[in-house]
mmCIF file of C-alpha atoms and ligand atoms in Angstrom:
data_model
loop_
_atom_site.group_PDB
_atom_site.id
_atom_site.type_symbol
_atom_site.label_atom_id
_atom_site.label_comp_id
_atom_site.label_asym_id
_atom_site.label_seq_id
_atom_site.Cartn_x
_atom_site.Cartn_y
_atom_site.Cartn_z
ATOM 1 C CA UNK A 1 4.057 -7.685 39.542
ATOM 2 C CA UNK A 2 2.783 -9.602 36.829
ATOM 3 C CA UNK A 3 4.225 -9.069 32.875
ATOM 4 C CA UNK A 4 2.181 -7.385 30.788
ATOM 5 C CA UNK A 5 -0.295 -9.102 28.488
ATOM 6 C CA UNK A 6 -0.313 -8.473 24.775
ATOM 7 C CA UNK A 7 -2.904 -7.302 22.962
ATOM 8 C CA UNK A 8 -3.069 -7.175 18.816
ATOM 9 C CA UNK A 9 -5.152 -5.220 16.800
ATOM 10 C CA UNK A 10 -5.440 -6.106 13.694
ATOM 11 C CA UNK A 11 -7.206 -3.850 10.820
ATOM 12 C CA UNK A 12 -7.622 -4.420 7.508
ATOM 13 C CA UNK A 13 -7.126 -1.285 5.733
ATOM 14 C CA UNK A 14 -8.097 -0.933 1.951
ATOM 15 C CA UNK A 15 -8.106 2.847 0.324
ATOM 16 C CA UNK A 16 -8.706 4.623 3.854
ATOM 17 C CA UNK A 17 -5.607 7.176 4.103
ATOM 18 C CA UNK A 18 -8.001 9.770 5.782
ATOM 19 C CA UNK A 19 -9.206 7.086 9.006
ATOM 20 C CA UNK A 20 -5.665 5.411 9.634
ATOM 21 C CA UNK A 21 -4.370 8.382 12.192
ATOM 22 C CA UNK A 22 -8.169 8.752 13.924
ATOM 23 C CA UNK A 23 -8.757 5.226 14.261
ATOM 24 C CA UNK A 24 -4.727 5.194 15.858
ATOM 25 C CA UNK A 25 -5.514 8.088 18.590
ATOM 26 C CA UNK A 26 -8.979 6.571 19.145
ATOM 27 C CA UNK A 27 -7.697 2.995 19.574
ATOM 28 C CA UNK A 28 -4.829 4.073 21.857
ATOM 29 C CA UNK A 29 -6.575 6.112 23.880
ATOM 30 C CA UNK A 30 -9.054 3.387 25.110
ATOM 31 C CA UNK A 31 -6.309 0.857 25.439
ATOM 32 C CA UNK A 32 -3.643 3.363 27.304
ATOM 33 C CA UNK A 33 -7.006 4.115 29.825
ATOM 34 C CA UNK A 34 -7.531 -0.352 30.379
ATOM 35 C CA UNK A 35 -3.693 -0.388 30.736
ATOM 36 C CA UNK A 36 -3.552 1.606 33.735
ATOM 37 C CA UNK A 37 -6.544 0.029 34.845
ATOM 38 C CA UNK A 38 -6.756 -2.161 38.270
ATOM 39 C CA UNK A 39 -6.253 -5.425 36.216
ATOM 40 C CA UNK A 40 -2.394 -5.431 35.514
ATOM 41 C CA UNK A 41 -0.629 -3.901 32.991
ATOM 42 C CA UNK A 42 -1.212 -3.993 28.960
ATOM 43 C CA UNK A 43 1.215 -3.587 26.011
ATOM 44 C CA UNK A 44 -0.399 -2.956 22.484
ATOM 45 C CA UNK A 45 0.683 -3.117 18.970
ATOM 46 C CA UNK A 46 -1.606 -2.242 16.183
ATOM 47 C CA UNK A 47 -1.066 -4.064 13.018
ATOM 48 C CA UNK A 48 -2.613 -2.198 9.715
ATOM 49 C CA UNK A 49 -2.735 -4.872 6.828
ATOM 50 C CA UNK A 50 -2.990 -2.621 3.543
ATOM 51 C CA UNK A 51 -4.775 -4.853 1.352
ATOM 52 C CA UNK A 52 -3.395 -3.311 -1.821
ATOM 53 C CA UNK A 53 -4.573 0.211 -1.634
ATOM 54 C CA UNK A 54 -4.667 2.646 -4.479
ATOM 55 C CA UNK A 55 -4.466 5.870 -2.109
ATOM 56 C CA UNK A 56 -2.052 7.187 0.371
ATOM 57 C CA UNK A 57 -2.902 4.680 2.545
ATOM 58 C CA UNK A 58 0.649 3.077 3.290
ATOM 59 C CA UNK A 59 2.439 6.826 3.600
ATOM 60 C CA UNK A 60 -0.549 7.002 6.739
ATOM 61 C CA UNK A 61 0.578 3.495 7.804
ATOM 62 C CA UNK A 62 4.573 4.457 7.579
ATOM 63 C CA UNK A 63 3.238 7.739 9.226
ATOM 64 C CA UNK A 64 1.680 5.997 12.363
ATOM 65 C CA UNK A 65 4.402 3.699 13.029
ATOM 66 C CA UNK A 66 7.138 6.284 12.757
ATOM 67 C CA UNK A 67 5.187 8.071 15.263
ATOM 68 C CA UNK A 68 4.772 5.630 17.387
ATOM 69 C CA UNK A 69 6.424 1.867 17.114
ATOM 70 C CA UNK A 70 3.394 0.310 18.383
ATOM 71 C CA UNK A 71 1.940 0.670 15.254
ATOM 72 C CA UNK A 72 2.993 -1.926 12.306
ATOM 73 C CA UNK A 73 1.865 -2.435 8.682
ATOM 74 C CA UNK A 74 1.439 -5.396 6.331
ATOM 75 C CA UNK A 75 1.441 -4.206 2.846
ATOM 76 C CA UNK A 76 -0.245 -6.781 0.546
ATOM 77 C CA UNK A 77 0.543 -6.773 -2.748
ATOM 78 C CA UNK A 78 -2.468 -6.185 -4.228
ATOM 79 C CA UNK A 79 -6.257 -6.601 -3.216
ATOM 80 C CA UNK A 80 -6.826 -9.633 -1.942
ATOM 81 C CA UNK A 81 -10.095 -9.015 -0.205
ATOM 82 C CA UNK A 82 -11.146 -8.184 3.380
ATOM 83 C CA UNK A 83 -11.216 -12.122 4.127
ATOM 84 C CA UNK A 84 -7.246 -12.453 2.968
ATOM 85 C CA UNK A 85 -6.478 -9.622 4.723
ATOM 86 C CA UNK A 86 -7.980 -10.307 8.194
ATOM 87 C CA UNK A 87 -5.868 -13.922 7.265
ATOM 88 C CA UNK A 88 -2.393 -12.110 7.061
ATOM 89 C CA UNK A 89 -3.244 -9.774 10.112
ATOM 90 C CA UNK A 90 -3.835 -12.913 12.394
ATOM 91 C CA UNK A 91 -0.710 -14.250 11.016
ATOM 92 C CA UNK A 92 1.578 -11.636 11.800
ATOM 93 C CA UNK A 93 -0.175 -10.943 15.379
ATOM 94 C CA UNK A 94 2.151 -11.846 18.501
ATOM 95 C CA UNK A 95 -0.766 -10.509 20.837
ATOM 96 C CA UNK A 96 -1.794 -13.075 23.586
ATOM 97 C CA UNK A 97 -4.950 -11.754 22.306
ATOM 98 C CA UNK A 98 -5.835 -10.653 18.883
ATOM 99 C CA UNK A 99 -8.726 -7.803 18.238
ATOM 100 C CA UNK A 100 -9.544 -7.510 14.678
ATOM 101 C CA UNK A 101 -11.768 -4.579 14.027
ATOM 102 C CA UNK A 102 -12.515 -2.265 11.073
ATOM 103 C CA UNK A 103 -10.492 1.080 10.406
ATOM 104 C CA UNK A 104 -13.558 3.207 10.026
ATOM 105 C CA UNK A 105 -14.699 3.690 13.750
ATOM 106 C CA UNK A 106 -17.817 1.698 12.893
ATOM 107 C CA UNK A 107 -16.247 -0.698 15.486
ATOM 108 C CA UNK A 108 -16.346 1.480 18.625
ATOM 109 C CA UNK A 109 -12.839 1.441 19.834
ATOM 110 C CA UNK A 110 -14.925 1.513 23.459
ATOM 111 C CA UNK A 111 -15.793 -1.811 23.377
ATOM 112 C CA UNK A 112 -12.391 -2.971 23.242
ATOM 113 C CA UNK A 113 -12.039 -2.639 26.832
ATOM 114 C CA UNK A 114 -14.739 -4.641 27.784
ATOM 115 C CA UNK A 115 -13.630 -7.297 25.390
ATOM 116 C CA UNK A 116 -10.451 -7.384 27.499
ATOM 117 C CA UNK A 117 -11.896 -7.544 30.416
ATOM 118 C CA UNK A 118 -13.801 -10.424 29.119
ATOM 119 C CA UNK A 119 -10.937 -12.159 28.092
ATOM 120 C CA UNK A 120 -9.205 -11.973 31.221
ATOM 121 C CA UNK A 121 -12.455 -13.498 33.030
ATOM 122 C CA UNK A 122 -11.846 -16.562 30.866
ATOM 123 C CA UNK A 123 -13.501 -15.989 27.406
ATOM 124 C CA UNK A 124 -11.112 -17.373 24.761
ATOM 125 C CA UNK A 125 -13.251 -15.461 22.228
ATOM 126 C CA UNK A 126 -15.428 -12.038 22.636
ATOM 127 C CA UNK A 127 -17.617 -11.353 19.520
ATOM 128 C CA UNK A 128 -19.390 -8.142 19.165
ATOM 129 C CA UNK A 129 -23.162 -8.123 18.504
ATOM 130 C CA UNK A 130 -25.003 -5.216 16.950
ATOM 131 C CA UNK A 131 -28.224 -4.471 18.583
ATOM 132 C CA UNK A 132 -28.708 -1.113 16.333
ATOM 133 C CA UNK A 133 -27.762 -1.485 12.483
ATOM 134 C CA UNK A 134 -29.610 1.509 11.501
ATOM 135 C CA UNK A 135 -26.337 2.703 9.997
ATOM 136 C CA UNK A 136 -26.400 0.451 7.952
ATOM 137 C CA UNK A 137 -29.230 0.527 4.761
ATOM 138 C CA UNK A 138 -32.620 -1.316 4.800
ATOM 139 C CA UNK A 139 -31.860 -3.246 2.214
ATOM 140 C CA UNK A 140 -28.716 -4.712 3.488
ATOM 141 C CA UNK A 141 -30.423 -5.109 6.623
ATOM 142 C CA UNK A 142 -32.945 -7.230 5.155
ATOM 143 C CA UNK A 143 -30.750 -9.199 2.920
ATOM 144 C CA UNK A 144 -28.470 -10.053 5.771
ATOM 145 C CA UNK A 145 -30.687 -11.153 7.827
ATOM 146 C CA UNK A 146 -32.158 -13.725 5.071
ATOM 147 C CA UNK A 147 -28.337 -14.861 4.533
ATOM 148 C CA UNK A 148 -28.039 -15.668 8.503
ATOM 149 C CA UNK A 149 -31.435 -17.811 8.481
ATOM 150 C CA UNK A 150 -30.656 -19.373 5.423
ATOM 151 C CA UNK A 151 -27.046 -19.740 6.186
ATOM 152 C CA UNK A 152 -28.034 -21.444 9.809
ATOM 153 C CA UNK A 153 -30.960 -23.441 8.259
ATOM 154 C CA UNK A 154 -28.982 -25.269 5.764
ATOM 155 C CA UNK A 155 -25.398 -25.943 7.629
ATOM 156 C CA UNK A 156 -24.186 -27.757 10.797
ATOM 157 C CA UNK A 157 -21.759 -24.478 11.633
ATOM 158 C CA UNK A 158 -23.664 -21.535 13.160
ATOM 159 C CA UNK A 159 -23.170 -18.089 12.672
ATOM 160 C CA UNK A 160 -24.820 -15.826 15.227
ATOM 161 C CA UNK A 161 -26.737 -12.987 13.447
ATOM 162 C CA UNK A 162 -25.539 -9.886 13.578
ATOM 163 C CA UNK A 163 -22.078 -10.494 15.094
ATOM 164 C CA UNK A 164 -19.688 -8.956 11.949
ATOM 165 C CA UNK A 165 -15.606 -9.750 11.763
ATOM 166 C CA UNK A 166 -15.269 -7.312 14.922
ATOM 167 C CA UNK A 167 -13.731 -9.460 17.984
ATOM 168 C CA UNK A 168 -11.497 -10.611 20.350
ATOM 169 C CA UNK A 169 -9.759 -13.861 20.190
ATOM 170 C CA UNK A 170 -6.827 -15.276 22.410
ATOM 171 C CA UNK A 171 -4.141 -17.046 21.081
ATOM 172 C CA UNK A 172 -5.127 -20.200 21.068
ATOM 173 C CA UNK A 173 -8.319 -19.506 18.742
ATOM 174 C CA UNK A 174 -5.777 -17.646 16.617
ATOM 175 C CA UNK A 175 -3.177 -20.361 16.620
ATOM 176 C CA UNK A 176 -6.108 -22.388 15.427
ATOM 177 C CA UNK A 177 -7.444 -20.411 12.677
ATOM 178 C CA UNK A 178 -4.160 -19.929 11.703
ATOM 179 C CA UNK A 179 -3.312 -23.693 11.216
ATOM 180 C CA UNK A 180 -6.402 -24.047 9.151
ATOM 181 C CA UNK A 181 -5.507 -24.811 5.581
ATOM 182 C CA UNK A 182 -8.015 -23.405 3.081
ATOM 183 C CA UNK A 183 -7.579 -20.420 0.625
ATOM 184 C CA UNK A 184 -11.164 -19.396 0.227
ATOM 185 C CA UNK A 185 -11.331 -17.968 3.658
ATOM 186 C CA UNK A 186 -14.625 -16.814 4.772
ATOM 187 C CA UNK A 187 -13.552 -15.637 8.378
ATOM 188 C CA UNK A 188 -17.109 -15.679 10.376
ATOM 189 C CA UNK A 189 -17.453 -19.461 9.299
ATOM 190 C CA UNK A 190 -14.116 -20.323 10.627
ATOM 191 C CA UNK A 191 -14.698 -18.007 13.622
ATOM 192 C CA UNK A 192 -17.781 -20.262 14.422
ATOM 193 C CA UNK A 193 -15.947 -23.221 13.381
ATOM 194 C CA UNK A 194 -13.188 -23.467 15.903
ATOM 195 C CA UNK A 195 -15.250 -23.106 18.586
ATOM 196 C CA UNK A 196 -13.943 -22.322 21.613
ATOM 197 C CA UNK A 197 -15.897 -21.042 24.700
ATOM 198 C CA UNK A 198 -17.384 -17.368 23.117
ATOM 199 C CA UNK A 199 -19.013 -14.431 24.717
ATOM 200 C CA UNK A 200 -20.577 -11.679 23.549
ATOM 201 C CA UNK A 201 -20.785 -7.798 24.011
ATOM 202 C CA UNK A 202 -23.794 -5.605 22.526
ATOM 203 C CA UNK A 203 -23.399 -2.216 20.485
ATOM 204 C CA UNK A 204 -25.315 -0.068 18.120
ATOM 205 C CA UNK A 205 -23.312 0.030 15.096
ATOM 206 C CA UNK A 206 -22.210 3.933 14.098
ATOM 207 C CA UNK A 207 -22.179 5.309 10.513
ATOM 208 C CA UNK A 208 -18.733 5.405 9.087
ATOM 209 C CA UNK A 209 -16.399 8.265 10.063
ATOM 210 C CA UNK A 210 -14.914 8.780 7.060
ATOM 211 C CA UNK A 211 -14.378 7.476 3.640
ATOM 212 C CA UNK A 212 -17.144 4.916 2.146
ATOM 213 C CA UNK A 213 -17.958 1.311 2.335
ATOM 214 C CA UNK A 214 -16.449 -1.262 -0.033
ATOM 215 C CA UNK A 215 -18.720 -3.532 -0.260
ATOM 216 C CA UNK A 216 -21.570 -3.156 -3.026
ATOM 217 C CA UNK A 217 -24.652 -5.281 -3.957
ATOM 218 C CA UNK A 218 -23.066 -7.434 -5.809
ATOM 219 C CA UNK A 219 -20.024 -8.040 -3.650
ATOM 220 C CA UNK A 220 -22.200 -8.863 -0.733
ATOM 221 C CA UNK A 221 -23.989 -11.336 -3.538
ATOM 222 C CA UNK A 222 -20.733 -13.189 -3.896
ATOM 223 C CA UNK A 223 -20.012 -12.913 -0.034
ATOM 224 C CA UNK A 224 -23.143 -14.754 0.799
ATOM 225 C CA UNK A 225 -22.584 -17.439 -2.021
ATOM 226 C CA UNK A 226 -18.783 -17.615 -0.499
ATOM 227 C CA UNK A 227 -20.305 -18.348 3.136
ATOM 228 C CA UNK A 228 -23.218 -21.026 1.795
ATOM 229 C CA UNK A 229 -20.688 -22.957 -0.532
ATOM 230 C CA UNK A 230 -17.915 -22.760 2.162
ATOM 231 C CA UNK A 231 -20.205 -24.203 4.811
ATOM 232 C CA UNK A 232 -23.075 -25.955 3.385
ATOM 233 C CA UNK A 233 -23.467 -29.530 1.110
ATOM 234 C CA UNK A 234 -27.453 -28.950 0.879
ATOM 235 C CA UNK A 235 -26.844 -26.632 -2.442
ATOM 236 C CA UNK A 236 -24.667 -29.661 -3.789
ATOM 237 C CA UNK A 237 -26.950 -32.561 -3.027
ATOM 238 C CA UNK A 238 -30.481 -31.286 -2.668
ATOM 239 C CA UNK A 239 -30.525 -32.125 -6.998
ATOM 240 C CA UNK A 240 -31.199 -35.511 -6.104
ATOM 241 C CA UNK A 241 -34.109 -35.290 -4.189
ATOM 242 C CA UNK A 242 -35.400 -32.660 -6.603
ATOM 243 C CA UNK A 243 -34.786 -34.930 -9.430
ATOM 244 C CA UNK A 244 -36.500 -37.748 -7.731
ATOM 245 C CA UNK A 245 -39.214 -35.559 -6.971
ATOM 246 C CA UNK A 246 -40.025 -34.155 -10.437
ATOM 247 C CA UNK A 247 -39.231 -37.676 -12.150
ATOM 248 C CA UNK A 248 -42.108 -39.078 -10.053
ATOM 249 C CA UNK A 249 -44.852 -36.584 -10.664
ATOM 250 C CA UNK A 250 -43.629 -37.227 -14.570
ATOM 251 C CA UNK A 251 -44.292 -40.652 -13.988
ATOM 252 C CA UNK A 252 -47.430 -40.376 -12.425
ATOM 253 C CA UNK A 253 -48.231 -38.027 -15.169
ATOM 254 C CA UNK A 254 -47.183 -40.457 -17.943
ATOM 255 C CA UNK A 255 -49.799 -42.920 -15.964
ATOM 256 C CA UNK A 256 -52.480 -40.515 -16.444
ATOM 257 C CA UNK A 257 -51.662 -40.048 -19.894
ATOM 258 C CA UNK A 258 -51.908 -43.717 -20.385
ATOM 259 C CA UNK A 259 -55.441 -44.444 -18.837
ATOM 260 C CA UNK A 260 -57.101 -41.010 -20.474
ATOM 261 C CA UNK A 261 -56.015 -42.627 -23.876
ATOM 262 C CA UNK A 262 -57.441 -46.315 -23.036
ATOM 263 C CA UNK A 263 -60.726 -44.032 -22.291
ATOM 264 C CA UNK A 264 -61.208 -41.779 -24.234
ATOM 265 C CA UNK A 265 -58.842 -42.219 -27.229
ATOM 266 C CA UNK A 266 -55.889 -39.123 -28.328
ATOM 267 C CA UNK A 267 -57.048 -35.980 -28.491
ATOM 268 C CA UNK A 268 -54.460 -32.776 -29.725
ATOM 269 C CA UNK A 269 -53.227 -31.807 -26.574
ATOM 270 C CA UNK A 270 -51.960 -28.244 -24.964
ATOM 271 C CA UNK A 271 -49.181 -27.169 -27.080
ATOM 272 C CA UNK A 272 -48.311 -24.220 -23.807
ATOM 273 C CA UNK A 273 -48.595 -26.863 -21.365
ATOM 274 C CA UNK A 274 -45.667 -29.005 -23.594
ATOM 275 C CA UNK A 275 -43.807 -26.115 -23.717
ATOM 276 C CA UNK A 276 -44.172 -24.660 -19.904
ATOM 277 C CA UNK A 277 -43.308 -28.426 -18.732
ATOM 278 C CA UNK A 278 -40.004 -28.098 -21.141
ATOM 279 C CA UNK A 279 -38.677 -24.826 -19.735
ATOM 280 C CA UNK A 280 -39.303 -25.302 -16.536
ATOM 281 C CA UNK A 281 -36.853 -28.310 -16.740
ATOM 282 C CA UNK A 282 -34.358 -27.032 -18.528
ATOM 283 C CA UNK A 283 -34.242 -23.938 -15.948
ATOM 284 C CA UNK A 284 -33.805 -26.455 -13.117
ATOM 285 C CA UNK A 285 -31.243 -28.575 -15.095
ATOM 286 C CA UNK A 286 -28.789 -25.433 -15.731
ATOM 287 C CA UNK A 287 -29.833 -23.725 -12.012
ATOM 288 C CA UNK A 288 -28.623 -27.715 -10.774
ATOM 289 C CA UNK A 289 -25.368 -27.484 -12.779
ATOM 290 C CA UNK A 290 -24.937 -23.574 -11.480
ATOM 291 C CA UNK A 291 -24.932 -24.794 -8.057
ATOM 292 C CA UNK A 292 -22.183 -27.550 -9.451
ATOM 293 C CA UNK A 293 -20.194 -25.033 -10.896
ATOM 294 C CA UNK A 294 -20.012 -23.117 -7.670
ATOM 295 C CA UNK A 295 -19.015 -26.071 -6.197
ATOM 296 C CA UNK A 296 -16.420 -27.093 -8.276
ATOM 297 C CA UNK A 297 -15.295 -23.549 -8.793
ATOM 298 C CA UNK A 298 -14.321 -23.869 -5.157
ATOM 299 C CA UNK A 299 -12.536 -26.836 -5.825
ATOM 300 C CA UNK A 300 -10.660 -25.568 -8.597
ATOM 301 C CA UNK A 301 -9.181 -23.165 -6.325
ATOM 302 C CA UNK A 302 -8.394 -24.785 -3.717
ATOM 303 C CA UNK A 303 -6.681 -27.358 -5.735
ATOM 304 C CA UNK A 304 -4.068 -24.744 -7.217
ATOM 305 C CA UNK A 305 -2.817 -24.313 -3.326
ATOM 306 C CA UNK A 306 -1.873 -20.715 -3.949
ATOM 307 C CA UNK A 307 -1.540 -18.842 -0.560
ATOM 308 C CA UNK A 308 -4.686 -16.817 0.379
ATOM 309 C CA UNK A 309 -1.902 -13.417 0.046
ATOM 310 C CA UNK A 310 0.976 -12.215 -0.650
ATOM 311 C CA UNK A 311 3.246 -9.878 1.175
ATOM 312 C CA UNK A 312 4.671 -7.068 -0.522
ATOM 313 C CA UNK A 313 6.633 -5.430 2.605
ATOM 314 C CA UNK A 314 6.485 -5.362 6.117
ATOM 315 C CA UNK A 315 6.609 -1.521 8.464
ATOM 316 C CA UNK A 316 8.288 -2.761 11.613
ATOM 317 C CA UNK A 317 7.925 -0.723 14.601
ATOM 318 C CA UNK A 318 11.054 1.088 13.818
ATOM 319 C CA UNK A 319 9.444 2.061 10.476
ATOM 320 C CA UNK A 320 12.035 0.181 9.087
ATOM 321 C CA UNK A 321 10.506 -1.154 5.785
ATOM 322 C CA UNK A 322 11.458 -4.587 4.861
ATOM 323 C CA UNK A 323 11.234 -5.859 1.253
ATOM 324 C CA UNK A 324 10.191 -8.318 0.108
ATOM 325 C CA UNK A 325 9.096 -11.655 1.748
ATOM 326 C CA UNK A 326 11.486 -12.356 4.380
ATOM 327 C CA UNK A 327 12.092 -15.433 6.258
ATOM 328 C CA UNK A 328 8.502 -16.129 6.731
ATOM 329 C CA UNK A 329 6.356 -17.959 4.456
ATOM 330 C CA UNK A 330 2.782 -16.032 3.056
ATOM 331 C CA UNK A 331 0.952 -19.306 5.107
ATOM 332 C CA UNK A 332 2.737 -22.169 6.608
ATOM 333 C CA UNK A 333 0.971 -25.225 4.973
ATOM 334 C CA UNK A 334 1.434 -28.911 6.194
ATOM 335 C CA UNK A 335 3.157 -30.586 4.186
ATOM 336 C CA UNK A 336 0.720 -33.151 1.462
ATOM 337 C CA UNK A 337 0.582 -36.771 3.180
ATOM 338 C CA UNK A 338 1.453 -39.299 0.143
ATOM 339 C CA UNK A 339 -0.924 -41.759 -0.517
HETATM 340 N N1 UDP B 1 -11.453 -3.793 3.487
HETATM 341 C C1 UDP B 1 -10.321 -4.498 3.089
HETATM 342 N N2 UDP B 1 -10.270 -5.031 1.823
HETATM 343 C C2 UDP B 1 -11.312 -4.906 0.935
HETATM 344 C C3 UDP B 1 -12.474 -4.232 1.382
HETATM 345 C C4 UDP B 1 -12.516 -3.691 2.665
HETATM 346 O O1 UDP B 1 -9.372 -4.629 3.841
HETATM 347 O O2 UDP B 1 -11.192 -5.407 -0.194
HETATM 348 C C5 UDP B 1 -11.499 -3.219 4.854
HETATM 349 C C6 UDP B 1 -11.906 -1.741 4.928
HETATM 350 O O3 UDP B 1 -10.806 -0.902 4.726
HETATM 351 C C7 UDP B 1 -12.471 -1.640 6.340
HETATM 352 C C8 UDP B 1 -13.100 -3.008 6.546
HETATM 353 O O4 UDP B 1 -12.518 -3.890 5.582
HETATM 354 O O5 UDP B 1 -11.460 -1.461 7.325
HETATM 355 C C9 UDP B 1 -14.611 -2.975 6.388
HETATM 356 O O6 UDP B 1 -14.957 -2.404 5.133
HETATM 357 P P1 UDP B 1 -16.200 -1.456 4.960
HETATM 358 O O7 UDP B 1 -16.257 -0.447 6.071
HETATM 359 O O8 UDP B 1 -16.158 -0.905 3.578
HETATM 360 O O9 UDP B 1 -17.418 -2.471 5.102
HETATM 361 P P2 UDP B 1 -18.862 -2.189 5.742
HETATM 362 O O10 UDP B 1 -18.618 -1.589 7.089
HETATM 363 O O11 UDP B 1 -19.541 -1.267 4.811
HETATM 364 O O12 UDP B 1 -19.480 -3.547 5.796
HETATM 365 MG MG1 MG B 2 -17.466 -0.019 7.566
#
């Protein structure tokens, strides 16, 4: 008989003691039904990465995995973000296959099967695809779907629409996100960009079980900023054409300016045209160096080389806390090449 395959799941978890034990018996129970399917046997281990909750989330994490040492946790030492979290969760996976998927049952625990059974027909990643968002609100509906277009328009990686952090990946896309060295991590850009053969699985997306959603306006704002800048140079150098643009209708204009006079001599001219010509300039100049500043903002960042996380304490299976960081490092950098 063959050995049993692996499979991680890895959730990000921040201020949601109340879905930790459903999402647990609803995860295991679709997993212990594909492990006694006709495919071979399946082991599991579900690994919670607290991402610096201010709730009882942890005591539910410590709970699960004393109930069952299937069940791990990753407590961050703070919030670090959804992005940093998913990060630390694919780090500490040993699945052959790693499922990441949210805690709140908004990723049906269903589909999980027929990711797996994807995966073993050869896909090294199964994304899931939302067909129904009515859950979700019209307005981030809307603004979502302008993000994809524009994301897709203006930068060589693709995302597919509508496919969220929820999927499967075997461990050789995970090996290779892992070994990818930037801090600002915005996961569904390096999803797309390692490649790797991907299929797809269709759902309409359910309202949240329990607790509420963490991300607000203007988080999403800085989201979709974090996914253009991380992805795209158009922002960056799309000043130059502009500038060469306007500076030759100014020139064109100043040749106007110059002939009207010859003919017909200097009359007073539009004081609100002056002034319309002047703002509008100076809004583009300061929108141009915004754009910069996101830029270098980025840059900034990633120059300082701090680890996307840090690891407060690890719940082994045992629910044996460990404290501290142990032997492994938050993110195992290469080394800096000398020049
Ligand atoms: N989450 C996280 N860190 C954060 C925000 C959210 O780990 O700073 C987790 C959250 O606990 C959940 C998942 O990310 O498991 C998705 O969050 P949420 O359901 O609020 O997002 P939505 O479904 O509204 O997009
Ligand atoms: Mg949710």
């Amino acid at each position: 008989m063959s050995a049993a395959v692996l499979i991680s799941v890895v959730v990000p978890v921040f201020n949601e003691e109340t879905a930790i034990g459903p999402f647990v018996a609803a995860v295991q129970t679709v997993l212990n039904e594909a492990a006694s399917g006709p495919a071979g046997p399946i082991d599991h281990e579900i690994v919670f990465v607290d991402d610096g909750s201010g709730d009882a989330t942890a005591a539910a994490i410590r709970n699960a995995a004393s109930d069952d040492p299937r069940v791990r946790g990753v407590l961050l030492s703070r919030n670090f973000g959804k992005e940093a979290a998913m990060t630390a969760g694919l780090a500490e996976a040993h699945g052959d296959a790693v499922i990441v998927m949210d805690v709140d049952l908004q990723d049906p625990p269903e589909l999980v099967a027929r990711m797996i059974d994807r995966w073993r027909a050869g896909a090294k990643v199964v994304a899931a695809r939302r067909i129904d968002r009515s859950a979700d609100s019209a307005l981030k509906r809307l603004t979502a779907g302008w993000f994809y277009r524009l994301h897709n328009r203006i930068s060589a990686i693709q995302i597919p629409e509508n496919v969220g952090d929820f999927r499967l990946l075997d461990r050789a896309a995970v090996d290779a996100v892992n070994a990818l060295p930037e801090n600002r991590r915005f996961m569904k850009g390096l999803f797309a960009w390692i490649g790797f053969n991907t299929e797809f699985v269709d759902f309409r997306r359910p309202a949240r079980e329990t607790g509420e959603s963490k991300f607000s306006g203007w988080r999403l704002w800085r989201f979709a900023v974090e996914g253009i800048t991380s992805f795209s140079e158009l922002p960056l150098v799309v000043w130059t054409y502009i500038g060469f643009t306007v500076s030759m209708l100014a020139l064109g204009f100043a040749g106007w300016i110059i002939v009207k006079t010859l003919a017909f001599g200097i009359d007073t001219p539009g004081y609100a045209s002056t002034l319309v010509v002047t703002l509008f300039l100076g809004g583009m100049q300061l929108l141009g160096i915004g754009v910069l500043g996101e830029y270098i903002a980025r840059i900034y960042d990633e120059a300082k080389r701090r680890p996307p996380y840090v690891i407060a304490e690890r719940i082994d299976g045992d629910a044996r806390p460990v404290a501290g960081q142990t032997e492994k490092p938050a993110m195992v950098r290469p080394l800096p090449t000398g020049k």
